[in-house]
CSV table of C-alpha atoms in Angstrom, one decimal:
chain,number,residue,atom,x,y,z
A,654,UNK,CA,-32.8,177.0,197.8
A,655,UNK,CA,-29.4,175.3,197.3
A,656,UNK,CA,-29.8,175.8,193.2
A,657,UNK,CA,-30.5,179.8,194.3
A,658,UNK,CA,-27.1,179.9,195.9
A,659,UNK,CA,-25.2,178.2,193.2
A,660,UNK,CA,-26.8,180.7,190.8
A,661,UNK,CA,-25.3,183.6,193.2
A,662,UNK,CA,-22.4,182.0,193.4
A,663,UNK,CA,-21.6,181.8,189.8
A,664,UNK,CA,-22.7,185.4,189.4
A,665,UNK,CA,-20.3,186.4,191.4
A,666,UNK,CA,-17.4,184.8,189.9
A,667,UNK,CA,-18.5,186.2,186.0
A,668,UNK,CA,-18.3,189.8,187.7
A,669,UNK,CA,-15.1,188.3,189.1
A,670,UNK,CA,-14.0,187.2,186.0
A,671,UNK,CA,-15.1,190.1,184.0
A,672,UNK,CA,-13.8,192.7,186.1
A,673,UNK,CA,-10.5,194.3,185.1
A,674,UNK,CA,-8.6,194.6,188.8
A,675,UNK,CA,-5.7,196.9,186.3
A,676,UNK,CA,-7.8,199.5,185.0
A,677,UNK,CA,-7.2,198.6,181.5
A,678,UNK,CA,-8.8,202.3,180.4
A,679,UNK,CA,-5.6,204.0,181.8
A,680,UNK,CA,-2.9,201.8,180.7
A,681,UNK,CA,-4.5,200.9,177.4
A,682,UNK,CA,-6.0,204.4,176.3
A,683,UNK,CA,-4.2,207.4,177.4
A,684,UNK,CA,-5.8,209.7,174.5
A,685,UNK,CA,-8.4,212.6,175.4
A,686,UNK,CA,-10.6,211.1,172.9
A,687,UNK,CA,-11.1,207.6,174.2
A,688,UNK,CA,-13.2,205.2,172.1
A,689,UNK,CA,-17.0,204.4,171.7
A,690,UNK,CA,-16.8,200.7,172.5
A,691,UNK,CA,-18.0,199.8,176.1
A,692,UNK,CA,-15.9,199.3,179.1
A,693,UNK,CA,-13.8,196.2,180.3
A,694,UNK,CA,-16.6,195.8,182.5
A,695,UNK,CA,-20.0,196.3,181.2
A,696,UNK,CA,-23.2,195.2,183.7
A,697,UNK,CA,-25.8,194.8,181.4
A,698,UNK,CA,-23.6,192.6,179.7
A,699,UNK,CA,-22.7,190.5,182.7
A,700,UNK,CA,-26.6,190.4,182.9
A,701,UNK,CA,-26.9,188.8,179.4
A,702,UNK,CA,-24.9,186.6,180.7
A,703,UNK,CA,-26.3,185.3,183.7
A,704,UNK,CA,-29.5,185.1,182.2
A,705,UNK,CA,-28.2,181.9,180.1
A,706,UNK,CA,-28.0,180.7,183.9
A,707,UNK,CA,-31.3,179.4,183.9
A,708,UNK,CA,-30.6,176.9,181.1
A,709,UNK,CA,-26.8,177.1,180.8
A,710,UNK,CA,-25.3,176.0,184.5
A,711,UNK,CA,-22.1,175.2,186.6
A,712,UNK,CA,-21.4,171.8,186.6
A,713,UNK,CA,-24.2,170.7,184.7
A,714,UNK,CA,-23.5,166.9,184.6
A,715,UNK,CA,-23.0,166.8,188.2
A,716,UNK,CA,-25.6,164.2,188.8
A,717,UNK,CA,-26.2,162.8,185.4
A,718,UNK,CA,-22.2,162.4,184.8
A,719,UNK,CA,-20.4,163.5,187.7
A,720,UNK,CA,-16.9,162.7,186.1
A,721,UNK,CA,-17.9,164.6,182.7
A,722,UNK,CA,-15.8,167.3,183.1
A,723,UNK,CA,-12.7,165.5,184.8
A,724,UNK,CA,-12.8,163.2,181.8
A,725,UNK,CA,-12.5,165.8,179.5
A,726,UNK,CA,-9.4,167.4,181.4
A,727,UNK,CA,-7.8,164.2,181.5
A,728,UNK,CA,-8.3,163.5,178.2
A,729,UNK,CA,-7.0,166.8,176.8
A,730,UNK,CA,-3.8,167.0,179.0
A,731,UNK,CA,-2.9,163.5,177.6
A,732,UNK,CA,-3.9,164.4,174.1
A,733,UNK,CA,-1.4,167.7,174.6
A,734,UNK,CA,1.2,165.7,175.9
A,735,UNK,CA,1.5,164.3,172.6
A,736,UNK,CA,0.5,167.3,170.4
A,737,UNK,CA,0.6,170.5,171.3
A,738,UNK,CA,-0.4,172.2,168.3
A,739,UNK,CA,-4.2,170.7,169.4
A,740,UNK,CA,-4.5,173.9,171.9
A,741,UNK,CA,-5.2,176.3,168.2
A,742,UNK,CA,-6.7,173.5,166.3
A,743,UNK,CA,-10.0,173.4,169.2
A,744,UNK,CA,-9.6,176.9,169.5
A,745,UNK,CA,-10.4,177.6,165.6
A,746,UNK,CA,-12.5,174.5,165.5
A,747,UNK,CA,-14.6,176.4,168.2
A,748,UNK,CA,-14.7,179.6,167.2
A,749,UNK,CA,-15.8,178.6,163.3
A,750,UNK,CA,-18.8,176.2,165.2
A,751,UNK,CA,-20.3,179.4,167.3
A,752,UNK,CA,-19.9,181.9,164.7
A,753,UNK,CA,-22.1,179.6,162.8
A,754,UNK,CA,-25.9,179.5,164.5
A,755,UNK,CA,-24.3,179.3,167.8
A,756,UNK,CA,-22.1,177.1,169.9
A,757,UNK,CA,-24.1,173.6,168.9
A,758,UNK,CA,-21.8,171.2,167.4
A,759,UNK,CA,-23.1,171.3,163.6
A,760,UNK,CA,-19.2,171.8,162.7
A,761,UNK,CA,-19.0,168.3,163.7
A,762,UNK,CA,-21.6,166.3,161.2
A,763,UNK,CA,-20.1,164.4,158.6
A,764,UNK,CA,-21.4,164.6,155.0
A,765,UNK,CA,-24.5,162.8,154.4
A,766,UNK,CA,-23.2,159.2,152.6
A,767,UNK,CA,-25.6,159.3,149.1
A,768,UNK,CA,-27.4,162.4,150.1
A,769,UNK,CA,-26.3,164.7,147.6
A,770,UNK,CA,-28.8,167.7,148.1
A,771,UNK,CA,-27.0,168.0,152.0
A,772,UNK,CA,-23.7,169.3,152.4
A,773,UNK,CA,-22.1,169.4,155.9
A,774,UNK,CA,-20.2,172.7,157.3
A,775,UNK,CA,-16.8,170.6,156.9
A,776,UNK,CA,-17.8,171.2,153.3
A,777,UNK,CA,-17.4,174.8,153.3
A,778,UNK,CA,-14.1,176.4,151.9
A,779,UNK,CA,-13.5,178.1,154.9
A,780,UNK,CA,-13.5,175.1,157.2
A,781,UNK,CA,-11.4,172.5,155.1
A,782,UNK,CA,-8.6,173.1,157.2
A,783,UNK,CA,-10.0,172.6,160.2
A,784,UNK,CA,-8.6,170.5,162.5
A,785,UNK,CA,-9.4,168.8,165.6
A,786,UNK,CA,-12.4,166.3,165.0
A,787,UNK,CA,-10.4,163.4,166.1
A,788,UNK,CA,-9.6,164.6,169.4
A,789,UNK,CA,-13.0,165.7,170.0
A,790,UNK,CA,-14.6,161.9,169.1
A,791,UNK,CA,-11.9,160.6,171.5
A,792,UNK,CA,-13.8,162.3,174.4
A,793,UNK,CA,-17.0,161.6,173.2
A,794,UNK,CA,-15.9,157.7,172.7
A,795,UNK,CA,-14.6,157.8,176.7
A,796,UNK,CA,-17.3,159.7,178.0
A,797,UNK,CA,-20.0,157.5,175.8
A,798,UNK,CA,-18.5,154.4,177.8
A,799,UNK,CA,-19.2,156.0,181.4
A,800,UNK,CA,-22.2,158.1,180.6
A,801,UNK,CA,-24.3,157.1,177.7
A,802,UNK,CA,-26.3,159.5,175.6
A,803,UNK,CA,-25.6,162.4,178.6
A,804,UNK,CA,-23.0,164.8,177.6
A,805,UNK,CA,-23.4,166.5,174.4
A,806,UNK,CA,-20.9,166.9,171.9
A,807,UNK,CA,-21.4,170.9,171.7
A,808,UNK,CA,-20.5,170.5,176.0
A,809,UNK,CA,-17.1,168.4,174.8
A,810,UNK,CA,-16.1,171.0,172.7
A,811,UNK,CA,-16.3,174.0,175.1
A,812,UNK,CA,-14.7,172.4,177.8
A,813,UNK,CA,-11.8,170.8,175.3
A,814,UNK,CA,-11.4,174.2,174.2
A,815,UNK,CA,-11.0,175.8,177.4
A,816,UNK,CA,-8.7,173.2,178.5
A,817,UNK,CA,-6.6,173.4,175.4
A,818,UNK,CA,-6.1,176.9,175.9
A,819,UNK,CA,-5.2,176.6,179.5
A,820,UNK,CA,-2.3,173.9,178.7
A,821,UNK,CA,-1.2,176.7,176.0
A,822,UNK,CA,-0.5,178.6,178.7
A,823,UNK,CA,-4.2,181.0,178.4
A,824,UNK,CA,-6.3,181.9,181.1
A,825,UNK,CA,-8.7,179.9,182.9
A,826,UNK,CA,-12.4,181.2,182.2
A,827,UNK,CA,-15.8,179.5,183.6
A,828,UNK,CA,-17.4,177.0,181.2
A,829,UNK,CA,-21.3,176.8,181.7
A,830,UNK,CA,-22.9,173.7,180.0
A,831,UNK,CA,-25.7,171.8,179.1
A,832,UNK,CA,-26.2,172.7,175.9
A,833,UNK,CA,-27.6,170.5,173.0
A,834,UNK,CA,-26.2,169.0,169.9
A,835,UNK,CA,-27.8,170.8,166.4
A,836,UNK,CA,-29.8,168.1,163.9
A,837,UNK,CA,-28.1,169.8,161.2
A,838,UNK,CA,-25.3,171.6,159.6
A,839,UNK,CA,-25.5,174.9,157.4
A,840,UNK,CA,-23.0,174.7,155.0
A,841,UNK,CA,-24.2,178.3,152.9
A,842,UNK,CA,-24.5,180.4,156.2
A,843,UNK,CA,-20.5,178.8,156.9
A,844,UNK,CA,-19.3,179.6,152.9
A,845,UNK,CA,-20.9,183.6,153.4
A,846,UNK,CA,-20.7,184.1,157.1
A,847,UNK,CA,-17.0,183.0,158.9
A,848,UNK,CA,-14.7,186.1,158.4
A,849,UNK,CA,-11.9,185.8,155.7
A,850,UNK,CA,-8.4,186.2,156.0
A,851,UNK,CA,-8.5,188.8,153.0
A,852,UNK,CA,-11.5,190.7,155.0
A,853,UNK,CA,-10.9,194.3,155.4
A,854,UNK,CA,-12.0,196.0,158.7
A,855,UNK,CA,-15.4,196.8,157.9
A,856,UNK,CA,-16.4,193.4,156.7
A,857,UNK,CA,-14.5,192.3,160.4
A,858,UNK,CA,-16.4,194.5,162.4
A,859,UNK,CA,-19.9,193.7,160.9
A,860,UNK,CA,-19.6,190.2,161.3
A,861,UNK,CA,-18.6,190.4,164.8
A,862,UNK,CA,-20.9,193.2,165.7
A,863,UNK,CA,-23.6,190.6,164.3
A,864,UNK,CA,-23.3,188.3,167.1
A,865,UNK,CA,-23.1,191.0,169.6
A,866,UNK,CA,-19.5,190.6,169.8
A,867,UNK,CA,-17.9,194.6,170.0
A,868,UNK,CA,-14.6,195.4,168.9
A,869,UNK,CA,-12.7,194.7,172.4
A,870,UNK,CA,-14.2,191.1,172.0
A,871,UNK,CA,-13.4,190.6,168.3
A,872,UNK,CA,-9.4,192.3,168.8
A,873,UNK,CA,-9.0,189.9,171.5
A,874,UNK,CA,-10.2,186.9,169.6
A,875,UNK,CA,-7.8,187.7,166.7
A,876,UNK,CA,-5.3,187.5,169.3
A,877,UNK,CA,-5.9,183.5,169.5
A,878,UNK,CA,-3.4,183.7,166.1
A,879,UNK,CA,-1.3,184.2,169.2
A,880,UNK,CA,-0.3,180.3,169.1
A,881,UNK,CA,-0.5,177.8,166.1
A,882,UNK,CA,0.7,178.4,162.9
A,883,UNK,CA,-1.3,180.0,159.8
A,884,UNK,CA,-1.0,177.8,156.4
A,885,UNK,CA,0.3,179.6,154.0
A,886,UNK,CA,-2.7,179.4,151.6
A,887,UNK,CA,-4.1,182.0,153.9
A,888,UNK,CA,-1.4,183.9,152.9
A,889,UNK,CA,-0.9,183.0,149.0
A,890,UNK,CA,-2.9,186.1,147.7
A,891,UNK,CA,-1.7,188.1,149.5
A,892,UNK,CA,1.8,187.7,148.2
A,893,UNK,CA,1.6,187.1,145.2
A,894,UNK,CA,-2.3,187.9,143.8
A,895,UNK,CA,-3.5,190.9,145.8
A,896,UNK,CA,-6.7,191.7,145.2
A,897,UNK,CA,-6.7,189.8,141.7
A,898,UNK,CA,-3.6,192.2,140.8
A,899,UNK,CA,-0.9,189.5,140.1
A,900,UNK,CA,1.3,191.3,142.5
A,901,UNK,CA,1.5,191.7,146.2
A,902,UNK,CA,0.5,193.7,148.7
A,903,UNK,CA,1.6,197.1,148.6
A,904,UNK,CA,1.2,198.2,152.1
A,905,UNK,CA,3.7,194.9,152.8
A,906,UNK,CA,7.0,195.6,154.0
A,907,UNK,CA,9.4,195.2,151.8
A,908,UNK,CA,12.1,193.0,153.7
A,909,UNK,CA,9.0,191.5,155.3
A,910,UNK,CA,8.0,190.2,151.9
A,911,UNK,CA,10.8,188.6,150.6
A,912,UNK,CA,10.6,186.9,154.1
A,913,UNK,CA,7.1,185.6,154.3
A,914,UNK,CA,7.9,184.5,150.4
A,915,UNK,CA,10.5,182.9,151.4
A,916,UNK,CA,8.6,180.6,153.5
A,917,UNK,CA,5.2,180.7,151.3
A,918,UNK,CA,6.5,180.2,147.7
A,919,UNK,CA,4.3,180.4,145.1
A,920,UNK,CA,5.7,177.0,143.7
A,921,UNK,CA,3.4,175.3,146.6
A,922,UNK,CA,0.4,177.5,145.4
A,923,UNK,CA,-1.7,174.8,143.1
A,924,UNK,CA,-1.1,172.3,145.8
A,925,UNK,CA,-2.3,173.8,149.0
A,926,UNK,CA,-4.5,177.0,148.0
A,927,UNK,CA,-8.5,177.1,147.9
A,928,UNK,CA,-10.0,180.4,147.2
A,929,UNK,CA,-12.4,180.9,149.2
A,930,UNK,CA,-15.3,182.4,146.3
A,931,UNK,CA,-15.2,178.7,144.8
A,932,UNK,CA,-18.1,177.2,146.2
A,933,UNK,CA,-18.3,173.3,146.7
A,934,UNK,CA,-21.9,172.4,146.3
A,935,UNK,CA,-23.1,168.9,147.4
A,936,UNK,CA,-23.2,167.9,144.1
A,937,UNK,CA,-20.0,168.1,143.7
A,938,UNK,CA,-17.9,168.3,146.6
A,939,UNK,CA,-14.0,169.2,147.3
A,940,UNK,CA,-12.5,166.0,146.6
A,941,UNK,CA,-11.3,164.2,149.3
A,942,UNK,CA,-8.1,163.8,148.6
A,943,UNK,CA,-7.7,167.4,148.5
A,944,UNK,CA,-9.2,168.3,151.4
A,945,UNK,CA,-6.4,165.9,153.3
A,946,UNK,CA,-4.1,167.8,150.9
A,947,UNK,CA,-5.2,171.2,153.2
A,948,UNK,CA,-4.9,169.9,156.3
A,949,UNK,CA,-2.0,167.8,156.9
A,950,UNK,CA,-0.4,170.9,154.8
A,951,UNK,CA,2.6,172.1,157.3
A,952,UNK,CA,3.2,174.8,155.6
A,953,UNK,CA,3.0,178.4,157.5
A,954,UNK,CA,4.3,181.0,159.6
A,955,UNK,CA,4.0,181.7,162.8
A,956,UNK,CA,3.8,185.4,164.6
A,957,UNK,CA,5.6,184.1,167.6
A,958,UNK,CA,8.4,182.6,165.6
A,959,UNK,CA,8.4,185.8,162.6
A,960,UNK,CA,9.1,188.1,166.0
A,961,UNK,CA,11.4,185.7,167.9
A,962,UNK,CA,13.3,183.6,164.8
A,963,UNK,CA,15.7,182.1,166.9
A,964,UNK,CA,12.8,180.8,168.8
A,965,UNK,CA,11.7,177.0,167.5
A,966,UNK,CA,8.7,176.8,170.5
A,967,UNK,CA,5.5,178.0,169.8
A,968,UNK,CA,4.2,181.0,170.7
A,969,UNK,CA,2.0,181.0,173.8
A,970,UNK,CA,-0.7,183.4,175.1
A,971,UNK,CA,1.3,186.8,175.0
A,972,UNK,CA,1.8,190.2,172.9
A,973,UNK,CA,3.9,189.1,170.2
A,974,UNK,CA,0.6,188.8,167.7
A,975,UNK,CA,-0.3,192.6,168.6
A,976,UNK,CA,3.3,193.9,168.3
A,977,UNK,CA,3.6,191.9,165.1
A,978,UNK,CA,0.5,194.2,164.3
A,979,UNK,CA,3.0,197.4,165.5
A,980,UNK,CA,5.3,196.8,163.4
A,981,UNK,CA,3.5,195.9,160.2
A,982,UNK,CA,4.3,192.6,160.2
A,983,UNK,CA,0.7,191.0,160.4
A,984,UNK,CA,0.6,187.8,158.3
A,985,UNK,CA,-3.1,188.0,157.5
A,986,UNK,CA,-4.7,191.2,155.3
A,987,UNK,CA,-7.7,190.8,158.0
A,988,UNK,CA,-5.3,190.9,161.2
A,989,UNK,CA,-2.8,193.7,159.7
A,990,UNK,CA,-6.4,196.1,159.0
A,991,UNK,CA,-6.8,196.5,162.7
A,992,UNK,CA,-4.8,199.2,162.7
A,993,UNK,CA,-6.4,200.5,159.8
A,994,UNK,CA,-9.6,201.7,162.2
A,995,UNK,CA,-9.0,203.9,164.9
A,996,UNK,CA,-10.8,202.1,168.0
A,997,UNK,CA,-9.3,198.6,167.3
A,998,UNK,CA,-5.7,200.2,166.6
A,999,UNK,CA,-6.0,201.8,170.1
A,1000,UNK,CA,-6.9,198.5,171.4
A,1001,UNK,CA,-3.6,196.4,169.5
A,1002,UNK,CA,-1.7,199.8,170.8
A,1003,UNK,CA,-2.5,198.9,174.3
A,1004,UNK,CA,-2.5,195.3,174.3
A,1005,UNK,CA,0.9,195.3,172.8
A,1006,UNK,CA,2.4,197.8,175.5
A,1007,UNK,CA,1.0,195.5,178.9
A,1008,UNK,CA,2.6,192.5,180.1
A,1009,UNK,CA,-0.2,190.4,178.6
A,1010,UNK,CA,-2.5,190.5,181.7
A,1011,UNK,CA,-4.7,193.2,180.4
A,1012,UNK,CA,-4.9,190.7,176.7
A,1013,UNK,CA,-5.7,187.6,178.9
A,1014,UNK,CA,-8.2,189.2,180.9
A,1015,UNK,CA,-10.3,190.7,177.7
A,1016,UNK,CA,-9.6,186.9,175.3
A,1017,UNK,CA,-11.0,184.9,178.9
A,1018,UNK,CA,-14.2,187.5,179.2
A,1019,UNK,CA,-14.9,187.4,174.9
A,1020,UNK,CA,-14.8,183.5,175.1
A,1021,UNK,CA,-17.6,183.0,178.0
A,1022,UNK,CA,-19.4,185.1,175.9
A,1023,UNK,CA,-18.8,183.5,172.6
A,1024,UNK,CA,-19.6,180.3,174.4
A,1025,UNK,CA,-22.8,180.8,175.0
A,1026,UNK,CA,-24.2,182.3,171.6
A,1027,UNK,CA,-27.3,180.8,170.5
A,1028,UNK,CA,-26.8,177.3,172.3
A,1029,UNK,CA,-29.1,175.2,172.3
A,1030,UNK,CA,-31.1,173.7,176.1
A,1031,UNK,CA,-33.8,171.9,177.0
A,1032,UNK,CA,-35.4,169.8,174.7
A,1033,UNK,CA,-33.9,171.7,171.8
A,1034,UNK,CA,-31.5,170.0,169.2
A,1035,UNK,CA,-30.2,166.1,170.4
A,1036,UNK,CA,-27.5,164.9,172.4
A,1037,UNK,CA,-25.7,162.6,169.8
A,1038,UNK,CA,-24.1,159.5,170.3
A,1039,UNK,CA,-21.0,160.2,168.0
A,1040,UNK,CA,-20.7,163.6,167.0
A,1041,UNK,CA,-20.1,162.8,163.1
A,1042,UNK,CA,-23.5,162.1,163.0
């Protein structure tokens, strides 16, 4: 009976959660011809949801670990205190785990040592400047001394990331757990399935629509570029070797050019760019030298500092990444395209003119549901005792 109420309980606060008290459709989409994506507030999604409620709960640890979740908070606000830049590290670490198979920690595994027919996920182009796997064993070591073998590393990496983006200054957003660490990675689904900075919108679109992510979901994602800074050999190509051209970007702003040069010059190219076509098999991996190359890289720009330049904070959870869009000023090829389609322009349009609320509503309703792609429960997957491995 009790476990009944808690369910009802929760359901209430995802319809809570989920509801948009603003009316985003007004202030957002004034046009007669509003677009075909579904409402802020979309029942039989909230259904979807709630039916991960049966394995998925509340407070899952609260009688195997009752601290879990406390640990975790603690250990992130002290971890903040000392680097800030951790809040979009877990958040891309995150995102680049469940868009891959589902929320289940395979981002995590280390490369086999003398396997040479198994490559991890860290492996793949697209994730050798990913960040964040220190902080993450950190937890696991604390929570490993308390509770041994309970919380799973996929659980400690939800609930960092939420808690990172709250000490950004993002919106709170339910966290359900008990989910299972993956036995493996899957490093050729990670090279062909994680969306490119060089994407156009089509590409975008499909890969989000493939995990039942629609287009309010995937714009407000994007909008995570809100805070961090993007390396510059996301940007490279773009400036200098569009499309295999040897020249830029036409459709870049002139004065906006020289500027993003400026800070990207082609000089640092060779050191700090990977394409992301060349493939890095198991039999011959990224060096590792190189890959430490990529990620201690500080190279970049950031959208809150390109719109604010007399600004030296970074950028939290506000506009300036969607009226960075406005203006043409979007670093990525793959973030400036949103306003190359119709619906998702409407959406940066009307992000970019609210005070943020109507943004922080939409990012805090995509992530519960990005959190709970294809998790593993039950006696699925493992719960590991370090998360390397």
């Amino acid at each position: 009976m009790l476990n009944g109420w808690v369910l009802a309980v929760v359901f209430i606060t995802v319809l809570v959660s989920l509801c948009n008290p603003r009316g985003v459709s007004d202030i957002a989409f004034s046009s007669s011809n509003p677009p075909s994506f579904s409402s802020p507030f979309d029942f039989s999604e909230t259904l979807h949801l709630f039916s991960f409620l049966s394995t998925l709960q509340y407070d899952f640890y609260r009688q195997s670990c009752p601290h879990a979740e406390k640990i975790v908070s603690s250990s992130m606000a002290l971890i903040h205190s000392r680097r800030q830049d951790v809040s979009a590290s877990l958040l891309r670490l995150f995102f680049h785990d469940c868009f891959i198979q589902g929320c289940d920690a395979s981002i995590l595994l280390d490369p086999t040592t003398g396997d040479d027919t198994y490559s991890s996920e860290k492996q793949a182009i697209p994730n050798l400047t990913l960040k964040g796997f220190v902080e993450i064993d950190q937890i696991k070591e604390e929570l490993e001394r308390v509770c041994p073998r309970v919380v799973s590393c996929a659980d400690i990496l939800s609930l960092a990331t939420r808690d990172a983006v709250v000490l950004a200054g993002g919106p709170f957003y339910p966290v359900f757990t008990g989910r299972r660490d993956s036995t493996r990675a899957y490093f050729e689904e990670a090279m062909a399935e994680l969306p490119r900075p060089d994407d156009n919108i089509n590409r975008t679109l499909y890969l989000f629509a493939a995990r039942g992510l629609d287009e309010r979901d995937m714009v407000s994602l994007l909008g995570a570029h809100n805070i961090g800074k993007i390396g510059c050999q996301f940007i490279l190509n773009r400036l200098y070797n569009f499309s295999g051209t040897s020249l830029p970007d036409p459709s870049i702003d002139p004065e906006f050019l020289n500027l993003m040069r400026f800070k990207c010059q082609e000089k640092e190219h060779n050191n700090t760019h990977v394409s992301h076509d060349q493939v890095s098999p198991a039999s011959s991996p990224t060096p590792e030298a190189s890959v430490e190359t990529l990620r201690r890289s500080t190279l970049g720009m950031s959208y809150f500092q390109e719109l604010s330049p007399s600004l030296s904070l970074e950028g939290g959870f506000d506009t300036h990444y969607y009226k960075s869009l406005l203006s043409g000023r979007g670093l990525l090829y793959a973030d400036q395209q949103l306003m190359a389609d119709e619906n998702t322009g409407r959406l940066v349009k009307g992000y970019a003119s609210d005070d943020g609320s109507t943004f922080r509503m939409d990012f805090a309703r995509a992530m519960v549901k990005l959190s709970v792609l294809d998790v593993l429960t039950g006696s699925e997957g493992e719960i590991r005792e370090r998360c390397g491995f």
